[in-house]
Short mmCIF file of C-alpha atoms in Angstrom, two decimals:
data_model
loop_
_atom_site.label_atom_id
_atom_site.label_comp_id
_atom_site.label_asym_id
_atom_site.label_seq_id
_atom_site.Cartn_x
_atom_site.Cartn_y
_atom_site.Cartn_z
CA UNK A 14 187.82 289.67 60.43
CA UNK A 15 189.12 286.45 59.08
CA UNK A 16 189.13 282.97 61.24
CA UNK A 17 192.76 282.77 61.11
CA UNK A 18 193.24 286.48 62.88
CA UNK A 19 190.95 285.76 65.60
CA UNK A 20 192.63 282.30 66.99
CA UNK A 21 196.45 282.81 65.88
CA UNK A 22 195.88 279.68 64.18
CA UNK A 23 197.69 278.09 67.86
CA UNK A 24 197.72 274.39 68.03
CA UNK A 25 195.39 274.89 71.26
CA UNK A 26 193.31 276.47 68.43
CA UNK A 27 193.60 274.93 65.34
CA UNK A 28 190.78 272.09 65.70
CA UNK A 29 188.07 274.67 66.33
CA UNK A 30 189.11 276.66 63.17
CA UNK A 31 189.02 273.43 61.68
CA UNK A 32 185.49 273.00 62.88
CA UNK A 33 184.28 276.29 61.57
CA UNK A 34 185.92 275.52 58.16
CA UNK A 35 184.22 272.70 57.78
CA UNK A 36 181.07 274.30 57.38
CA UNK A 37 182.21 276.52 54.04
CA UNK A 38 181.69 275.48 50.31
CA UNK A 39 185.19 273.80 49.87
CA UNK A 40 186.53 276.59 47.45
CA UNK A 41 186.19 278.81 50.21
CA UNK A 42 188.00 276.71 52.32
CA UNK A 43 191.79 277.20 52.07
CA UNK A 44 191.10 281.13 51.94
CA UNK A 45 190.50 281.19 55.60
CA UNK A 46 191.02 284.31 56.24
CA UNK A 47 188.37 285.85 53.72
CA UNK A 48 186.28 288.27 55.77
CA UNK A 49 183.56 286.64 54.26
CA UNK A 50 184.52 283.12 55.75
CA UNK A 51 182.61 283.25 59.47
CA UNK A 52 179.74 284.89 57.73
CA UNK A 53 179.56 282.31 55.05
CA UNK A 54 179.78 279.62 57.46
CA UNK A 55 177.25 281.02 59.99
CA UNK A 56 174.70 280.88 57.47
CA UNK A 57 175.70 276.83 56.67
CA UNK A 58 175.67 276.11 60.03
CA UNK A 59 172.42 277.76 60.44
CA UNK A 60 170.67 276.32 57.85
CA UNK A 61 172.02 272.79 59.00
CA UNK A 62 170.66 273.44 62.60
CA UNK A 63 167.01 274.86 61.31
CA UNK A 64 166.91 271.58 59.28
CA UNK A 65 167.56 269.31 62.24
CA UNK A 66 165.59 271.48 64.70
CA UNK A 67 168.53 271.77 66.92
CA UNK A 68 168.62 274.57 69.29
CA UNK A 69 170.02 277.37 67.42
CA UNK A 70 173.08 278.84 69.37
CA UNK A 71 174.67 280.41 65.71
CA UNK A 72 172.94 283.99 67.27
CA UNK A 73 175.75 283.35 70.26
CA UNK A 74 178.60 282.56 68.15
CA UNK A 75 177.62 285.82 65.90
CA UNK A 76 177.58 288.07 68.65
CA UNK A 77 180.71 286.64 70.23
CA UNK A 78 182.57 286.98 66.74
CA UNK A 79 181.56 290.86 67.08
CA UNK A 80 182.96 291.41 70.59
CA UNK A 81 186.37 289.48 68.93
CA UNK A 82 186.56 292.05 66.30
CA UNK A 83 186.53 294.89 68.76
CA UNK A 84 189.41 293.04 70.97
CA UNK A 85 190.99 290.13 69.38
CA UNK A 86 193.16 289.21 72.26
CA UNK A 87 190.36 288.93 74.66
CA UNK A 88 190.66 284.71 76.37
CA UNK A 89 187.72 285.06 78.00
CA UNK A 90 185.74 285.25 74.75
CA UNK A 91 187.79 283.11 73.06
CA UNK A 92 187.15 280.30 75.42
CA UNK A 93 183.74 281.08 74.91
CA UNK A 94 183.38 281.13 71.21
CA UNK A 95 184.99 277.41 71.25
CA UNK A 96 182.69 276.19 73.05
CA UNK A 97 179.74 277.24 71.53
CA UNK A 98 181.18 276.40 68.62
CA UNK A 99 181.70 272.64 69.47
CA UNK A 100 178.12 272.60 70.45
CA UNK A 101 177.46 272.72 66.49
CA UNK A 102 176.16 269.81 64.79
CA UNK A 103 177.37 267.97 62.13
CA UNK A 104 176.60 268.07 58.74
CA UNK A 105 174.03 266.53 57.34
CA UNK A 106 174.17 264.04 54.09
CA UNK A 107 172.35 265.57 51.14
CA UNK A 108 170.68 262.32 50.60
CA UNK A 109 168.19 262.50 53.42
CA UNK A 110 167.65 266.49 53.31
CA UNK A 111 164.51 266.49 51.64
CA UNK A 112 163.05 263.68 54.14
CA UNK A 113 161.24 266.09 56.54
CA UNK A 114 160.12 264.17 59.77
CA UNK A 115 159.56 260.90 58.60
CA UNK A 116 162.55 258.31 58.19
CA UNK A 117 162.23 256.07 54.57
CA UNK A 118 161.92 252.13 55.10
CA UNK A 119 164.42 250.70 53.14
CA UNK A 120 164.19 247.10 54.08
CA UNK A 121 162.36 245.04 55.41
CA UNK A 122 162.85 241.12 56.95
CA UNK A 123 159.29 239.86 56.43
CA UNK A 124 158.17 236.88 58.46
CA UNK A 125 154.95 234.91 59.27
CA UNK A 126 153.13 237.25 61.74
CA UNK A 127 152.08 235.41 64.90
CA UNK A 128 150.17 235.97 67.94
CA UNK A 129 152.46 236.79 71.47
CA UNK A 130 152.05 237.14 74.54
CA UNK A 131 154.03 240.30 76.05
CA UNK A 132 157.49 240.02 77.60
CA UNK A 133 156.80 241.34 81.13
CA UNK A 134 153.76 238.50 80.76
CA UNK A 135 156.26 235.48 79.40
CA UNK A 136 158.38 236.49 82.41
CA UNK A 137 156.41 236.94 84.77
CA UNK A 138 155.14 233.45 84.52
CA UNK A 139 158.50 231.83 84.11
CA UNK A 140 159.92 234.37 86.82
CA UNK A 141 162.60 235.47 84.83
CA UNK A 142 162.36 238.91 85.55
CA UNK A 143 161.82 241.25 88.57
CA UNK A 144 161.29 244.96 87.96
CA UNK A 145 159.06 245.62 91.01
CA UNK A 146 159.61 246.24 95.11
CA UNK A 147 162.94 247.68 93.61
CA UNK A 148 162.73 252.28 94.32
CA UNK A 149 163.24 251.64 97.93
CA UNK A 150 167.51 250.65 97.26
CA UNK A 151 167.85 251.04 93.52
CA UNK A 152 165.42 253.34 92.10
CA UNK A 153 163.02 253.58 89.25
CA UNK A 154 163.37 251.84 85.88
CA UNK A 155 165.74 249.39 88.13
CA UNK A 156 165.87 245.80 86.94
CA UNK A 157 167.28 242.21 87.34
CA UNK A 158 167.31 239.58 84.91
CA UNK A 159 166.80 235.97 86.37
CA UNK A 160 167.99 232.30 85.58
CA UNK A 161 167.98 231.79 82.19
CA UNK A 162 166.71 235.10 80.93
CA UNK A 163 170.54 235.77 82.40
CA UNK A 164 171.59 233.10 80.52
CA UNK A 165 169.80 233.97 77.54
CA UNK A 166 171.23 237.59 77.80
CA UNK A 167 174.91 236.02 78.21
CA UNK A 168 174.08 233.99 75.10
CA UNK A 169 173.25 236.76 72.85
CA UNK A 170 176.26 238.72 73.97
CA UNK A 171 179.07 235.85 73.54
CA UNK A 172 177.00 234.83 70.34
CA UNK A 173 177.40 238.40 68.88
CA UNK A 174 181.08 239.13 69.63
CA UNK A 175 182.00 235.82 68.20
CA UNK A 176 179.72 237.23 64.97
CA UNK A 177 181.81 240.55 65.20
CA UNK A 178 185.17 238.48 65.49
CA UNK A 179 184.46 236.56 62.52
CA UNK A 180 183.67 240.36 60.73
CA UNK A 181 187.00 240.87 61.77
CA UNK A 182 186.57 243.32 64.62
CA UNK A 183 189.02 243.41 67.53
CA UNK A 184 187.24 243.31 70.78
CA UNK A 185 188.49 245.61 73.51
CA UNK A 186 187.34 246.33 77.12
CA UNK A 187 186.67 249.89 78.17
CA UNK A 188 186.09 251.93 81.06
CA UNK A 189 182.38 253.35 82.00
CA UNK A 190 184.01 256.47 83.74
CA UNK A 191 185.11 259.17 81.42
CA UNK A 192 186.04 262.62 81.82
CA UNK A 193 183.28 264.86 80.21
CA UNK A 194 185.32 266.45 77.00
CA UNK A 195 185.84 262.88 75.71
CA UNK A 196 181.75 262.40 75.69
CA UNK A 197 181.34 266.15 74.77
CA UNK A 198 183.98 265.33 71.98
CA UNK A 199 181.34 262.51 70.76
CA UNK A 200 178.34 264.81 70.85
CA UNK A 201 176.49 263.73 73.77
CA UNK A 202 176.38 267.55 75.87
CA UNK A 203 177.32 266.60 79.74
CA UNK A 204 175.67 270.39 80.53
CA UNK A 205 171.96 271.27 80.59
CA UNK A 206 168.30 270.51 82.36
CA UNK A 207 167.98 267.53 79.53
CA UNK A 208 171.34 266.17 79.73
CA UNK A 209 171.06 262.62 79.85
CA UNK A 210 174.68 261.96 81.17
CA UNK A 211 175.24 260.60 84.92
CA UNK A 212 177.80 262.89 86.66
CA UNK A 213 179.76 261.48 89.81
CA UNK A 214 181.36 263.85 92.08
CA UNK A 215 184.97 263.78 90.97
CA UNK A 216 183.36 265.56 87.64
CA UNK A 217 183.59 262.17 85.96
CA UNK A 218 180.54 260.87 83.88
CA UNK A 219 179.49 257.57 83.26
CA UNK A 220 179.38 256.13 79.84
CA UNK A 221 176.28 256.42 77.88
CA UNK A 222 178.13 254.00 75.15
CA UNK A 223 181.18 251.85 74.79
CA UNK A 224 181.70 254.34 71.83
CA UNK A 225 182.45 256.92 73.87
CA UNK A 226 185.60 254.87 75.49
CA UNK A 227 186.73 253.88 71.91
CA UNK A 228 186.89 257.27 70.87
CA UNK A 229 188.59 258.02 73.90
CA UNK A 230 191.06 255.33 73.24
CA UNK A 231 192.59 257.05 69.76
CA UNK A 232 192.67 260.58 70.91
CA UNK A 233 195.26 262.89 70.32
CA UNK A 234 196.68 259.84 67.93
CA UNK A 235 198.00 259.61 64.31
CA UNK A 236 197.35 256.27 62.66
CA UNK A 237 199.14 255.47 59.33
CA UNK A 238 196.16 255.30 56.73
CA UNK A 239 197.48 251.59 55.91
CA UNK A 240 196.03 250.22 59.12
CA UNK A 241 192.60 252.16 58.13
CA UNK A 242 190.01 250.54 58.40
CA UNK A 243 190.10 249.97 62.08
CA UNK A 244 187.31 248.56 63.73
CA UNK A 245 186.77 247.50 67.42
CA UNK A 246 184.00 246.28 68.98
CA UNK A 247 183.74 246.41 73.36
CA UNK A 248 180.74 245.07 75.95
CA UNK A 249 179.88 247.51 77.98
CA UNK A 250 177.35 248.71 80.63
CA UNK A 251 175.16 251.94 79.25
CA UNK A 252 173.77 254.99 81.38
CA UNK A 253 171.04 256.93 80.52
CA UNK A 254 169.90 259.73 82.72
CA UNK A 255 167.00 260.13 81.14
CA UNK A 256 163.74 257.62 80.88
CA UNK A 257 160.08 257.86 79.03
CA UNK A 258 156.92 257.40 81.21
CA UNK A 259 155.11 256.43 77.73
CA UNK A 260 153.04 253.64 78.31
CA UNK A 261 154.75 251.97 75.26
CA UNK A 262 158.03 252.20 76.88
CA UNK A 263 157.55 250.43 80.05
CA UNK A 264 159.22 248.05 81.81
CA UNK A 265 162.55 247.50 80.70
CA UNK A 266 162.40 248.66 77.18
CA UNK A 267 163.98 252.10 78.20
CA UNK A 268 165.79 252.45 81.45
CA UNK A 269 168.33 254.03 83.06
CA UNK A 270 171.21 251.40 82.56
CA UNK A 271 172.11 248.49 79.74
CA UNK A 272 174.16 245.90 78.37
CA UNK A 273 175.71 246.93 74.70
CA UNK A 274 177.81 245.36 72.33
CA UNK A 275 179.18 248.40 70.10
CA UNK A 276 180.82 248.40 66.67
CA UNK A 277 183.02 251.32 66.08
CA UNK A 278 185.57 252.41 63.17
CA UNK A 279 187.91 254.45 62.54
CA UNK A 280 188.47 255.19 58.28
CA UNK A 281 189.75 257.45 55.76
CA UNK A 282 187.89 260.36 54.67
CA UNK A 283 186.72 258.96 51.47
CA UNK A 284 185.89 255.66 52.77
CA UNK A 285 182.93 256.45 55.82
CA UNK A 286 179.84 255.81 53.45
CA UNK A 287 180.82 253.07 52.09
CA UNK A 288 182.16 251.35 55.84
CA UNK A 289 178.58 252.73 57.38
CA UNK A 290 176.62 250.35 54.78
CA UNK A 291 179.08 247.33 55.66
CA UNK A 292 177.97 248.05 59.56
CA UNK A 293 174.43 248.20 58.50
CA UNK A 294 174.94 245.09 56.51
CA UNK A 295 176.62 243.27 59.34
CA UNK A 296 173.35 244.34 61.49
CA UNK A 297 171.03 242.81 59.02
CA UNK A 298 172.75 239.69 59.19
CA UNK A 299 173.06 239.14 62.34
CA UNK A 300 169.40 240.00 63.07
CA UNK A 301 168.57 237.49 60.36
CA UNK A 302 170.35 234.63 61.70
CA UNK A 303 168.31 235.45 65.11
CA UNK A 304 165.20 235.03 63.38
CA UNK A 305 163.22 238.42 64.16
CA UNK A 306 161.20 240.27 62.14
CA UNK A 307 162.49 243.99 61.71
CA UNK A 308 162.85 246.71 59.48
CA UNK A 309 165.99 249.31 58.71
CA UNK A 310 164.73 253.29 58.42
CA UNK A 311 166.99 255.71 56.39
CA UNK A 312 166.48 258.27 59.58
CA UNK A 313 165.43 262.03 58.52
CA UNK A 314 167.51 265.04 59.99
CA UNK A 315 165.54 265.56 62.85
CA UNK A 316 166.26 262.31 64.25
CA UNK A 317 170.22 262.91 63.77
CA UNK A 318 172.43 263.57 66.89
CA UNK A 319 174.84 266.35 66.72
CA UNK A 320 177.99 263.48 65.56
CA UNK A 321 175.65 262.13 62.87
CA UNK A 322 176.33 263.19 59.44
CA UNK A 323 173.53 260.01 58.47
CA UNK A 324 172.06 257.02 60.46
CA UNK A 325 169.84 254.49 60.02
CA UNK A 326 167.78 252.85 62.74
CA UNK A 327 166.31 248.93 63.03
CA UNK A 328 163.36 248.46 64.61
CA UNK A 329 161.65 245.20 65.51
CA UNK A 330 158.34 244.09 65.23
CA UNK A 331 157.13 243.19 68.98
CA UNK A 332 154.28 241.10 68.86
CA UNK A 333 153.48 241.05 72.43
CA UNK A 334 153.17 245.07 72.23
CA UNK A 335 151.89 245.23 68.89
CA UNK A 336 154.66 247.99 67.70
CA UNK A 337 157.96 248.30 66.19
CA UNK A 338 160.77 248.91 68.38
CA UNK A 339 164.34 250.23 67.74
CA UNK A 340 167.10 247.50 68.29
CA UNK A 341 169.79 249.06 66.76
CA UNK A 342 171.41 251.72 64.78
CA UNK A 343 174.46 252.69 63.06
CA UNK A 344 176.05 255.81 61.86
CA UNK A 345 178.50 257.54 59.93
CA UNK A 346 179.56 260.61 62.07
CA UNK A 347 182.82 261.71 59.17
CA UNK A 348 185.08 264.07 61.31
CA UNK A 349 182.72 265.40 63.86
CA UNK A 350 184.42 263.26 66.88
CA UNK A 351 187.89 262.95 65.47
CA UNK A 352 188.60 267.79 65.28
CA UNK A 353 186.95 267.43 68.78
CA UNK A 354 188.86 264.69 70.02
CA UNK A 355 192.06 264.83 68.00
CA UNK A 356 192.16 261.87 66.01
CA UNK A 357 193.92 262.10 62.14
CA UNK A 358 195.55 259.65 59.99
CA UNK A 359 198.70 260.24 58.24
CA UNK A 360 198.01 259.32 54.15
CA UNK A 361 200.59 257.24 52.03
CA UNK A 362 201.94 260.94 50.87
CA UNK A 363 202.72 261.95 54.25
CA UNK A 364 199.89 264.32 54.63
CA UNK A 365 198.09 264.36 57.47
CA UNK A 366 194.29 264.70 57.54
CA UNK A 367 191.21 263.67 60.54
CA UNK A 368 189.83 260.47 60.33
CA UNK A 369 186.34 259.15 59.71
CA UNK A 370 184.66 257.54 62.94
CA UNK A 371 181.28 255.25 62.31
CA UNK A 372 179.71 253.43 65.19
CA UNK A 373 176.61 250.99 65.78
CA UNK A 374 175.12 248.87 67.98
CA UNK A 375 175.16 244.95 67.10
CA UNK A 376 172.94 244.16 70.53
CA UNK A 377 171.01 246.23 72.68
CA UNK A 378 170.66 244.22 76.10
CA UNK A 379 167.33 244.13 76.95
CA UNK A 380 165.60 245.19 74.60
CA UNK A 381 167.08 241.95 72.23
CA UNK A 382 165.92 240.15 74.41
CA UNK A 383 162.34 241.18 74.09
CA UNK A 384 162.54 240.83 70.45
CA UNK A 385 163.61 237.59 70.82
CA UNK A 386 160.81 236.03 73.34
CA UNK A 387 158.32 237.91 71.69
CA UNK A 388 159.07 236.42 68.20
CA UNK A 389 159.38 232.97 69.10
CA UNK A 390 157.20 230.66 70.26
CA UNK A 391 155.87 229.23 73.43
CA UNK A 392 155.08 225.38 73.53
CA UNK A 393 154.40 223.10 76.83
CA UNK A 394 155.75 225.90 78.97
CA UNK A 395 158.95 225.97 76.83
CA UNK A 396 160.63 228.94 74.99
CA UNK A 397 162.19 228.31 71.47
CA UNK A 398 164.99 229.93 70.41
CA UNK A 399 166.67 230.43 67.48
CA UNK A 400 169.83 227.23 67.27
CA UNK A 401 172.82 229.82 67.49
CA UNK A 402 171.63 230.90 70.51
CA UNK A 403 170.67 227.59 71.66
CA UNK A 404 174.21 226.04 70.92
CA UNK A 405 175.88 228.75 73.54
CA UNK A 406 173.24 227.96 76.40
CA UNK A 407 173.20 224.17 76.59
CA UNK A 408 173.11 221.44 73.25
CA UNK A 409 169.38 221.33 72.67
CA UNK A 410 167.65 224.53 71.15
CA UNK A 411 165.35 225.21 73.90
CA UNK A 412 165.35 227.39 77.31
CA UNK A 413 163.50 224.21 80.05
CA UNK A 414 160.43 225.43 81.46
CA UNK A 415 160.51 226.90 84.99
CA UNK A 416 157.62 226.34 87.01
CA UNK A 417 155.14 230.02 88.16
CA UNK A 418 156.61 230.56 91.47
CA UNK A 419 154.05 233.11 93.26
CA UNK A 420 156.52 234.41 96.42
CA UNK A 421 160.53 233.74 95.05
CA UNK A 422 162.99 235.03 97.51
CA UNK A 423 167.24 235.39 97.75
#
């Protein structure tokens, strides 16, 4: 039975035949309604999953398509089939298929390797930062950032959006409550034991990203292709269900809830690759300028998302914890978000078509901030910084000193 039989091709429908088209060899892919279409696709999507180690929920969609040949009209199905067939990730670039498990170093920001101490040690003496005596009223992985570690944070995120502005991104400021299809519709799953999305009891989620909220923002839109690219940037506050009790990961390195500054873009189809390696650029630079030592992996397949069609990750060298930790990433995610969420662009021929959405982070609030008092030095109780920085905090280049105070109190 052909894709176009089993939905009526109804606008209600149309995106998730869209979806399932996308995964057919593109001569295929105006005869929708070959018998050999789902079948052909099945096996794409398959293969695409197996690669990425996904879970593998093509069995479900096979044996729904079989109940749907027996009884076409059945809505109960139907609603069914969609969404397990949203749950499908996106492609994956040809590029990286051969990668296996292990990302590819691409580039790397070499500096003079020194000696740190840790950040939880730097702050502790400086009482910048209190993590502990907190379960009892705000639970674990619960932090606050004090004086001028606050200040410092501040810094970096008024320092970064001014970088962004002068990349020519419009900054916009976005809700942390979302309903769930719009963070479904980005490819975070609200559903399941491993979910890592905060539910409130309206059925509301919190915001795991600021990209999320963007997305949101163009949905069920048409932009002219003339105003393409369109990038945005927002600050936002992050929620993460889920934490690591790796002994590398404490403190505040992963927690449950962050500061962000997000890129995000909306492009043309043929236009996504080459606006991914201007984000990743942008990245670079930026991390530059705040002198840290880091590194940017071409990510393998298994470390995709479901939106991620390719991504690459930069990770920072720590001294304090001797390891390289990821600051940032960026990826191109074609029209995964935009069938889900409804987002096209109409071309200069009047032709309209789904947009292109790429996204990354240009600073990750705290763990920037770890980066940046691990990599630079401590002299007479004071903690250099790199001059941008310094210019946004006060005219001189340094944070002051703050005495060790044993027993500080509100």
């Amino acid at each position: 039975m052909g894709l176009s039989r089993i939905f009526n091709i109804k606008p209600y429908n149309s995106r998730i035949l869209n979806i399932f088209i996308g995964y057919l060899p593109k001569p295929l892919r105006r005869s929708n309604s070959s018998i050999q279409g789902p079948a052909i696709a099945l096996d794409q999507a398959e293969a695409n999953i197996l690669l990425r180690k996904h879970n593998n929920n093509v069995p479900v969609i096979r044996s729904l398509l079989k109940v749907l040949e027996q009884n076409p009209e059945n809505e109960e199905i139907k609603k069914r089939l969609e969404f397990e067939l949203k749950k499908l990730p996106n492609k994956t670039h040809n590029r990286i298929r051969d990668y296996g498990e292990e990302g590819r170093e691409i580039y790397n920001n070499l500096l003079t390797s020194t000696k740190s101490k840790s950040f939880s040690d730097v702050c502790k003496f400086f009482n910048l930062l209190r993590v502990e005596h907190l379960g009892h009223f705000t639970g674990h992985k619960s932090y606050y950032l004090m004086g001028d570690l606050a200040t410092l944070e501040q810094s970096v995120i008024r320092y970064t959006i001014s970088f962004l502005k002068e990349n020519n991104f419009r900054l916009i400021s976005v809700p942390d409550v979302l309903p769930s299809y719009i963070i479904n519709g980005c490819g975070m799953q609200t559903e399941g034991d491993r979910t890592q999305v905060y539910k409130v009891d309206s059925g509301e989620c919190l915001s795991g990203t600021s990209e999320m909220a963007l997305a949101g923002l163009f949905s069920d839109q048409v932009i002219n292709e003339s105003d393409l690219p369109l990038k945005v940037a927002a600050v936002s506050r992050c929620f993460r269900a889920e934490t690591s009790g790796l002994n590398e990961e404490k403190g505040i390195y992963r927690v449950h809830q962050f500061t962000k500054v997000e890129m995000f873009a909306l492009c043309s189809e043929n236009s996504s690759e080459t606006l991914l390696e201007s984000f990743r650029d942008a990245e670079v630079s930026l991390y530059k300028r705040l002198n840290l030592q880091f590194r940017v992996i071409d990510m393998p397949p298994v470390e995709l998302g479901a939106s991620a069609f390719q991504k690459y990750d930069i990770e920072a060298w720590m001294p304090g914890r001797e390891m390289w930790g990821e600051i940032s990433s960026c990826s191109n995610c074609t029209d995964y978000q935009s069938k889900r969420l409804n987002i096209r662009y109409r071309t200069r021929t009047g032709e309209l078509r789904y947009v292109h959405t790429v996204n990354g982070t240009a600073a990750a609030i705290p763990r920037l901030l770890i980066s940046l008092i691990e990599s630079n030095k401590i002299k007479n109780e004071i903690i250099c910084i790199p001059e941008q920085l310094g210019k946004t905090i006060r005219r001189n280049m340094v944070v002051p000193a703050i005495k060790l105070i044993k027993h500080f109190k509100i």
